[in-house]
Amino acid sequence: MSEKAISEALTLDEAFRAVFFMTDQYLAREREPDEGLVLFHQYLQSDPARWEDWEAAVRRALEVGATDPLVENLHRSE
């Protein structure tokens, strides 16, 4: 399989699949994964409300002045 370029802009579907696969990858690597994350993964697979919840989370992330959960880790001084 050839290396596919990663776009900076994803569709909602692509971003959702990325979250699913990242969670799936983490669970596969951990010998004793956190039960809450296992339940979250099951929720992503099976709960009919997941898409509306996903859209609400994306809207929240796009709000002006929304907290960026990455800032603490990306910009902390060593």
Tab-separated table of C-alpha atoms in Angstrom:
chain	number	residue	atom	x	y	z
A	1	MET	CA	0.000	0.000	0.000
A	2	SER	CA	1.407	3.380	-0.951
A	3	GLU	CA	1.696	6.242	1.514
A	4	LYS	CA	-1.383	8.452	1.197
A	5	ALA	CA	-0.960	12.148	1.887
A	6	ILE	CA	-2.716	13.316	5.025
A	7	SER	CA	-4.929	16.315	4.466
A	8	GLU	CA	-5.148	19.052	7.083
A	9	ALA	CA	-8.894	19.215	6.413
A	10	LEU	CA	-10.996	16.108	6.983
A	11	THR	CA	-14.646	15.408	6.404
A	12	LEU	CA	-16.726	14.558	9.462
A	13	ASP	CA	-16.768	10.929	8.323
A	14	GLU	CA	-12.985	10.791	7.934
A	15	ALA	CA	-12.392	12.417	11.321
A	16	PHE	CA	-14.818	10.016	13.014
A	17	ARG	CA	-13.081	7.029	11.447
A	18	ALA	CA	-9.722	8.426	12.589
A	19	VAL	CA	-10.968	8.602	16.192
A	20	PHE	CA	-12.324	5.075	15.928
A	21	PHE	CA	-9.099	3.667	14.479
A	22	MET	CA	-6.929	5.511	16.995
A	23	THR	CA	-8.984	4.044	19.840
A	24	ASP	CA	-8.923	0.626	18.175
A	25	GLN	CA	-5.130	0.822	17.813
A	26	TYR	CA	-4.653	1.829	21.448
A	27	LEU	CA	-6.854	-1.014	22.705
A	28	ALA	CA	-4.942	-3.517	20.569
A	29	ARG	CA	-1.617	-2.380	22.063
A	30	GLU	CA	-2.628	-2.350	25.704
A	31	ARG	CA	-2.533	-5.617	27.598
A	32	GLU	CA	-5.077	-4.363	30.155
A	33	PRO	CA	-6.840	-1.378	28.607
A	34	ASP	CA	-8.923	0.970	30.702
A	35	GLU	CA	-12.509	-0.285	30.970
A	36	GLY	CA	-13.881	3.177	30.229
A	37	LEU	CA	-12.006	3.308	26.940
A	38	VAL	CA	-13.247	-0.166	26.036
A	39	LEU	CA	-16.816	1.047	26.672
A	40	PHE	CA	-16.160	4.197	24.618
A	41	HIS	CA	-14.937	2.025	21.730
A	42	GLN	CA	-18.069	-0.112	21.959
A	43	TYR	CA	-20.158	3.074	21.989
A	44	LEU	CA	-18.445	4.270	18.798
A	45	GLN	CA	-19.400	0.978	17.149
A	46	SER	CA	-22.937	0.499	18.326
A	47	ASP	CA	-24.781	3.459	19.863
A	48	PRO	CA	-27.236	5.068	17.401
A	49	ALA	CA	-26.722	8.467	19.089
A	50	ARG	CA	-22.996	8.474	18.365
A	51	TRP	CA	-23.295	10.504	15.156
A	52	GLU	CA	-25.298	13.308	16.784
A	53	ASP	CA	-22.847	13.291	19.700
A	54	TRP	CA	-19.950	13.464	17.236
A	55	GLU	CA	-21.494	16.427	15.400
A	56	ALA	CA	-22.079	18.226	18.716
A	57	ALA	CA	-18.444	17.643	19.703
A	58	VAL	CA	-17.235	19.020	16.349
A	59	ARG	CA	-19.446	22.104	16.731
A	60	ARG	CA	-18.012	22.631	20.221
A	61	ALA	CA	-14.440	22.314	18.925
A	62	LEU	CA	-15.117	24.898	16.210
A	63	GLU	CA	-16.607	27.495	18.577
A	64	VAL	CA	-14.672	30.722	18.851
A	65	GLY	CA	-12.695	30.654	22.070
A	66	ALA	CA	-13.111	26.911	22.571
A	67	THR	CA	-10.549	25.339	24.868
A	68	ASP	CA	-7.846	23.513	22.966
A	69	PRO	CA	-7.011	20.261	24.788
A	70	LEU	CA	-3.698	20.038	22.944
A	71	VAL	CA	-2.293	23.372	24.122
A	72	GLU	CA	-1.186	22.079	27.504
A	73	ASN	CA	0.916	19.320	25.961
A	74	LEU	CA	2.128	21.031	22.801
A	75	HIS	CA	3.212	24.342	24.306
A	76	ARG	CA	4.447	23.456	27.759
A	77	SER	CA	7.954	24.457	28.670
A	78	GLU	CA	10.302	21.601	29.446
